[in-house]
Amino acid sequence: MIHQEFMALSQFSQEHLNFPPFMSAFEEVERALQLYRSGAMIQNLLITGESGTGKTTLCQLICQKYPRVVLPERDVQPVLYVSIPPAATIGGVAEVMLTRLGDPQPGQGTGSAKTARVARLAKGVGVELLLIDEANHIQDRGQSPTQYLVGDWIKSLLDNLQVPTVLLGLPRVENLLRVNEQLRRRFSRQMRMELGQNPDKSVEQECLDLFYTLASCMPIPFSIGSESWESLACRVYFATDGRVAYLKKLLISAIRLAFEQSLNEIRRQELAQAFEAEIWPQGTGALNPFSRDFVFRRLDRQGEPFEQGALRAQTRGRPAHV
Ligand SMILES: Nc1ncnc2c1ncn2[C@@H]1O[C@H](COP(=O)(O)OP(=O)(O)O)[C@@H](O)[C@H]1O
Ligand SMILES: [Mg+2]
């Protein structure tokens, strides 16, 4: 691939879009921060979404917008972001937080010593917003006691810090709140990152809007050919489940194919090839959303890329799709 093509692909993959559920979630997080700053209230928030809907990206953008600043008298860090590791322990989570807070020796001390340091450092640098990603890794009471303890620990940390907190995770994080009444009370405000929440538009239409917003940033134009908009909307939705991560993978792969073949536009056949290469190798013929023979249905049955059980199994250890 020549240098210019490489640069164009790299620029496309870094593109950030303000699609409706992403934008609403972003605005709501900022609103929680503003409410806190105005002294009005502490508003916590739960944001759920399947993998690849943009939750971690949202956190990254918030951190970028409110970065740590080094001032002559002290460092100021408005946002503390932490991603809960799988099989989390209190010490492990505290250590991640200490690293983020710039502690020179995050691994040092017992669990409770680390916790005390987290609270002290967070107050010292003026943390005003806590973002807890992958909250689904905190399991409910039925699971291992360590993870149950992490849930309780987070609860007491919130009480100690007294800043707005956003929990982000897979939809099953709602189970955690269902069984943990105290956390539920603190996170009564909830949002979903998925498409399909606009009463005036079908989910397929929303997905097509997202496709075109992304396509407008592509270095090579997309050509719809003789296809109808409605049919393309369904194909795109079934191919990506309406998730921005899959849409992006699909388009990046199609752009690469177009560069390789020196095409001056991307057609449905490139998307079909990209779907097979990036999303589902078994997705051929009737099971490829961009093929002429496609069955026009969601690909969520057993063994298919958007099977619910499969996604749950992946989060227990197998690598995720995205
Ligand atoms: N707002 C966005 N605009 C463009 N691409 C995005 C956006 N949000 C997510 N992505 C893409 O999707 C990929 C997965 O997003 P991520 O935030 O990791 O999802 P999640 O945390 O929900 O699993 C990212 O690497 C990025 O390429
Ligand atoms: Mg994530």
Tab-separated table of C-alpha atoms in Angstrom, residues 19-270:
chain	number	residue	atom	x	y	z
A	19	PHE	CA	-24.319	9.486	16.078
A	20	PRO	CA	-27.461	9.980	18.220
A	21	PRO	CA	-27.072	7.451	21.096
A	22	PHE	CA	-23.363	8.275	21.370
A	23	MET	CA	-24.059	12.001	21.432
A	24	SER	CA	-26.866	11.679	23.998
A	25	ALA	CA	-24.616	9.654	26.291
A	26	PHE	CA	-21.774	12.156	25.880
A	27	GLU	CA	-24.081	15.078	26.673
A	28	GLU	CA	-25.517	13.303	29.695
A	29	VAL	CA	-22.040	12.632	31.115
A	30	GLU	CA	-21.106	16.274	30.606
A	31	ARG	CA	-24.364	17.353	32.224
A	32	ALA	CA	-23.496	15.305	35.325
A	33	LEU	CA	-20.158	17.124	35.487
A	34	GLN	CA	-21.774	20.556	35.039
A	35	LEU	CA	-24.410	19.791	37.693
A	36	TYR	CA	-21.647	18.863	40.087
A	37	ARG	CA	-19.613	21.952	39.254
A	38	SER	CA	-22.607	24.201	39.797
A	39	GLY	CA	-23.071	22.589	43.194
A	40	ALA	CA	-26.581	21.475	42.277
A	41	MET	CA	-26.306	17.714	42.793
A	42	ILE	CA	-24.391	14.473	42.305
A	43	GLN	CA	-25.968	12.680	39.366
A	44	ASN	CA	-24.712	9.142	38.727
A	45	LEU	CA	-25.365	7.365	35.456
A	46	LEU	CA	-25.403	3.837	34.091
A	47	ILE	CA	-24.586	3.446	30.378
A	48	THR	CA	-25.080	0.019	28.830
A	49	GLY	CA	-24.416	-1.270	25.327
A	50	GLU	CA	-23.207	-4.407	23.579
A	51	SER	CA	-19.521	-4.654	22.773
A	52	GLY	CA	-18.515	-2.281	19.974
A	53	THR	CA	-21.196	0.344	20.593
A	54	GLY	CA	-18.647	3.008	21.604
A	55	LYS	CA	-18.608	3.013	25.425
A	56	THR	CA	-14.823	3.046	25.842
A	57	THR	CA	-14.457	5.595	23.036
A	58	LEU	CA	-16.930	7.827	24.860
A	59	CYS	CA	-14.767	7.651	27.992
A	60	GLN	CA	-11.635	8.442	25.970
A	61	LEU	CA	-13.272	11.521	24.464
A	62	ILE	CA	-14.412	12.747	27.881
A	63	CYS	CA	-10.859	12.266	29.236
A	64	GLN	CA	-9.454	14.154	26.239
A	65	LYS	CA	-11.870	17.022	26.727
A	66	TYR	CA	-11.100	17.284	30.463
A	67	PRO	CA	-7.411	16.301	30.623
A	68	ARG	CA	-5.017	16.243	33.534
A	69	VAL	CA	-3.317	19.632	33.782
A	70	VAL	CA	0.038	20.266	35.436
A	71	LEU	CA	-0.103	23.570	37.298
A	72	PRO	CA	2.795	25.179	39.207
A	73	GLU	CA	1.203	24.512	42.602
A	74	ARG	CA	-0.481	21.130	41.939
A	75	ASP	CA	-1.760	18.756	39.253
A	76	VAL	CA	-5.463	18.875	38.438
A	77	GLN	CA	-7.315	15.870	37.014
A	78	PRO	CA	-11.053	16.420	36.549
A	79	VAL	CA	-11.799	12.894	35.291
A	80	LEU	CA	-10.707	9.565	36.737
A	81	TYR	CA	-11.208	6.701	34.276
A	82	VAL	CA	-10.861	3.087	35.305
A	83	SER	CA	-11.586	-0.073	33.379
A	84	ILE	CA	-12.473	-2.994	35.655
A	85	PRO	CA	-10.234	-5.971	34.805
A	86	PRO	CA	-11.795	-9.430	34.380
A	87	ALA	CA	-11.857	-11.367	37.668
A	88	ALA	CA	-11.334	-8.077	39.471
A	89	THR	CA	-9.978	-7.849	42.999
A	90	ILE	CA	-10.132	-4.747	45.162
A	91	GLY	CA	-6.350	-4.442	45.147
A	92	GLY	CA	-6.316	-4.759	41.351
A	93	VAL	CA	-8.942	-2.082	40.780
A	94	ALA	CA	-7.321	0.247	43.316
A	95	GLU	CA	-3.997	-0.240	41.570
A	96	VAL	CA	-5.426	0.729	38.186
A	97	MET	CA	-6.905	3.844	39.783
A	98	LEU	CA	-3.608	4.717	41.485
A	99	THR	CA	-1.778	4.430	38.178
A	100	ARG	CA	-4.293	6.770	36.572
A	101	LEU	CA	-3.846	9.211	39.431
A	102	GLY	CA	-0.102	9.289	38.880
A	103	ASP	CA	0.890	7.348	42.024
A	104	PRO	CA	4.590	6.478	41.606
A	105	GLN	CA	4.164	3.049	43.258
A	106	PRO	CA	0.640	1.873	42.570
A	107	GLY	CA	1.387	-1.724	43.564
A	108	GLN	CA	2.539	-0.871	47.048
A	109	GLY	CA	0.532	-1.516	50.211
A	110	THR	CA	-2.429	-3.614	51.277
A	111	GLY	CA	-5.849	-3.329	49.665
A	112	SER	CA	-7.071	-0.899	52.297
A	113	ALA	CA	-3.884	1.192	52.155
A	114	LYS	CA	-4.311	1.466	48.379
A	115	THR	CA	-7.956	2.431	48.809
A	116	ALA	CA	-7.038	5.183	51.249
A	117	ARG	CA	-4.450	6.448	48.753
A	118	VAL	CA	-6.998	6.440	45.914
A	119	ALA	CA	-9.346	8.644	47.945
A	120	ARG	CA	-6.563	10.952	49.090
A	121	LEU	CA	-4.980	11.353	45.645
A	122	ALA	CA	-8.355	11.788	43.921
A	123	LYS	CA	-9.304	14.574	46.309
A	124	GLY	CA	-5.809	16.076	46.001
A	125	VAL	CA	-6.001	16.416	42.207
A	126	GLY	CA	-9.612	17.564	42.326
A	127	VAL	CA	-11.346	14.626	40.596
A	128	GLU	CA	-14.871	15.733	39.651
A	129	LEU	CA	-16.059	12.738	37.654
A	130	LEU	CA	-15.425	9.004	37.949
A	131	LEU	CA	-15.832	6.786	34.868
A	132	ILE	CA	-15.953	3.040	35.592
A	133	ASP	CA	-15.775	1.057	32.350
A	134	GLU	CA	-16.344	-2.712	31.909
A	135	ALA	CA	-18.548	-2.627	34.992
A	136	ASN	CA	-19.898	-6.000	33.824
A	137	HIS	CA	-16.721	-7.463	35.282
A	138	ILE	CA	-18.142	-6.767	38.710
A	139	GLN	CA	-20.318	-9.808	39.124
A	140	ASP	CA	-23.436	-10.076	41.221
A	141	ARG	CA	-23.758	-11.782	44.585
A	142	GLY	CA	-24.161	-15.210	43.065
A	143	GLN	CA	-20.636	-15.163	41.681
A	144	SER	CA	-17.219	-15.230	43.306
A	145	PRO	CA	-17.027	-13.388	46.651
A	146	THR	CA	-14.088	-11.256	45.462
A	147	GLN	CA	-16.188	-9.711	42.747
A	148	TYR	CA	-19.069	-9.210	45.127
A	149	LEU	CA	-16.652	-7.369	47.406
A	150	VAL	CA	-15.486	-5.177	44.536
A	151	GLY	CA	-19.103	-4.032	44.067
A	152	ASP	CA	-19.362	-3.075	47.721
A	153	TRP	CA	-15.955	-1.435	47.620
A	154	ILE	CA	-16.958	0.745	44.678
A	155	LYS	CA	-20.095	1.715	46.547
A	156	SER	CA	-18.122	2.907	49.567
A	157	LEU	CA	-15.590	4.667	47.343
A	158	LEU	CA	-18.443	6.643	45.758
A	159	ASP	CA	-19.695	7.606	49.189
A	160	ASN	CA	-16.215	8.691	50.143
A	161	LEU	CA	-15.403	10.688	46.989
A	162	GLN	CA	-18.828	12.291	46.563
A	163	VAL	CA	-18.410	12.991	42.839
A	164	PRO	CA	-20.709	11.959	39.965
A	165	THR	CA	-19.914	8.461	38.724
A	166	VAL	CA	-20.682	6.807	35.405
A	167	LEU	CA	-20.794	3.007	35.235
A	168	LEU	CA	-20.405	1.626	31.696
A	169	GLY	CA	-20.770	-1.975	30.637
A	170	LEU	CA	-22.548	-4.698	28.707
A	171	PRO	CA	-26.338	-4.890	29.121
A	172	ARG	CA	-25.986	-7.696	31.648
A	173	VAL	CA	-24.523	-5.180	34.105
A	174	GLU	CA	-28.189	-4.456	34.834
A	175	ASN	CA	-28.271	-7.808	36.656
A	176	LEU	CA	-25.672	-6.465	39.045
A	177	LEU	CA	-27.939	-3.586	39.939
A	178	ARG	CA	-30.961	-5.858	40.163
A	179	VAL	CA	-29.405	-7.837	43.012
A	180	ASN	CA	-27.441	-5.039	44.636
A	181	GLU	CA	-30.035	-2.675	46.003
A	182	GLN	CA	-27.591	-0.052	47.253
A	183	LEU	CA	-25.858	0.254	43.887
A	184	ARG	CA	-29.269	0.317	42.180
A	185	ARG	CA	-30.332	3.311	44.246
A	186	ARG	CA	-27.187	5.170	43.262
A	187	PHE	CA	-27.590	4.395	39.541
A	188	SER	CA	-31.261	4.938	38.948
A	189	ARG	CA	-30.482	7.049	35.862
A	190	GLN	CA	-29.746	4.740	32.919
A	191	MET	CA	-29.032	5.057	29.201
A	192	ARG	CA	-28.426	2.630	26.343
A	193	MET	CA	-25.843	3.161	23.614
A	194	GLU	CA	-27.698	1.094	21.011
A	195	LEU	CA	-29.439	2.347	17.906
A	196	GLY	CA	-33.181	1.703	17.732
A	197	GLN	CA	-34.359	4.206	20.328
A	198	ASN	CA	-35.676	6.853	17.962
A	199	PRO	CA	-39.490	6.596	17.748
A	200	ASP	CA	-39.499	8.410	14.377
A	201	LYS	CA	-37.023	6.161	12.562
A	202	SER	CA	-36.540	2.450	12.029
A	203	VAL	CA	-33.345	0.954	13.402
A	204	GLU	CA	-32.345	0.091	9.817
A	205	GLN	CA	-32.744	3.730	8.769
A	206	GLU	CA	-30.669	4.868	11.754
A	207	CYS	CA	-28.024	2.349	10.806
A	208	LEU	CA	-28.008	3.590	7.226
A	209	ASP	CA	-27.574	7.168	8.500
A	210	LEU	CA	-24.552	6.030	10.472
A	211	PHE	CA	-23.211	4.161	7.439
A	212	TYR	CA	-23.483	7.271	5.275
A	213	THR	CA	-21.935	9.529	7.892
A	214	LEU	CA	-18.964	7.157	8.014
A	215	ALA	CA	-18.958	6.684	4.238
A	216	SER	CA	-18.758	10.459	3.760
A	217	CYS	CA	-15.364	10.377	5.519
A	218	MET	CA	-14.016	7.595	3.261
A	219	PRO	CA	-11.172	8.327	0.854
A	220	ILE	CA	-13.064	6.399	-1.876
A	221	PRO	CA	-16.787	7.007	-2.502
A	222	PHE	CA	-19.429	4.345	-2.005
A	223	SER	CA	-21.686	3.581	-4.952
A	224	ILE	CA	-25.152	2.215	-4.226
A	225	GLY	CA	-25.621	0.895	-7.801
A	226	SER	CA	-29.161	-0.212	-8.593
A	227	GLU	CA	-29.983	-1.089	-4.995
A	228	SER	CA	-32.809	0.674	-3.128
A	229	TRP	CA	-32.030	2.660	0.048
A	230	GLU	CA	-34.412	0.495	2.052
A	231	SER	CA	-32.728	-2.697	1.022
A	232	LEU	CA	-29.232	-1.311	1.615
A	233	ALA	CA	-30.327	-0.127	5.075
A	234	CYS	CA	-31.408	-3.680	5.995
A	235	ARG	CA	-28.214	-5.193	4.635
A	236	VAL	CA	-26.026	-2.792	6.611
A	237	TYR	CA	-28.035	-3.360	9.787
A	238	PHE	CA	-27.936	-7.150	9.495
A	239	ALA	CA	-24.202	-7.078	8.711
A	240	THR	CA	-23.214	-4.935	11.682
A	241	ASP	CA	-26.035	-5.284	14.220
A	242	GLY	CA	-26.051	-1.483	14.207
A	243	ARG	CA	-22.734	-1.299	16.066
A	244	VAL	CA	-20.274	1.388	15.086
A	245	ALA	CA	-17.242	-0.874	15.622
A	246	TYR	CA	-18.455	-3.427	13.032
A	247	LEU	CA	-19.434	-0.712	10.585
A	248	LYS	CA	-15.993	0.761	10.802
A	249	LYS	CA	-14.255	-2.600	10.400
A	250	LEU	CA	-16.395	-3.334	7.373
A	251	LEU	CA	-15.614	-0.023	5.701
A	252	ILE	CA	-11.896	-0.108	6.519
A	253	SER	CA	-11.644	-3.541	4.957
A	254	ALA	CA	-13.623	-2.414	1.881
A	255	ILE	CA	-11.363	0.630	1.453
A	256	ARG	CA	-8.314	-1.629	1.630
A	257	LEU	CA	-9.771	-3.905	-1.045
A	258	ALA	CA	-10.547	-0.925	-3.253
A	259	PHE	CA	-6.982	0.369	-2.897
A	260	GLU	CA	-5.564	-3.050	-3.728
A	261	GLN	CA	-7.609	-3.262	-6.908
A	262	SER	CA	-7.228	0.445	-7.787
A	263	LEU	CA	-11.003	0.888	-7.830
A	264	ASN	CA	-12.430	4.383	-7.865
A	265	GLU	CA	-15.562	3.426	-5.955
A	266	ILE	CA	-16.673	0.899	-3.358
A	267	ARG	CA	-19.548	-1.348	-4.352
A	268	ARG	CA	-21.693	-3.944	-2.671
A	269	GLN	CA	-19.345	-6.714	-3.741
A	270	GLU	CA	-16.454	-5.136	-1.813
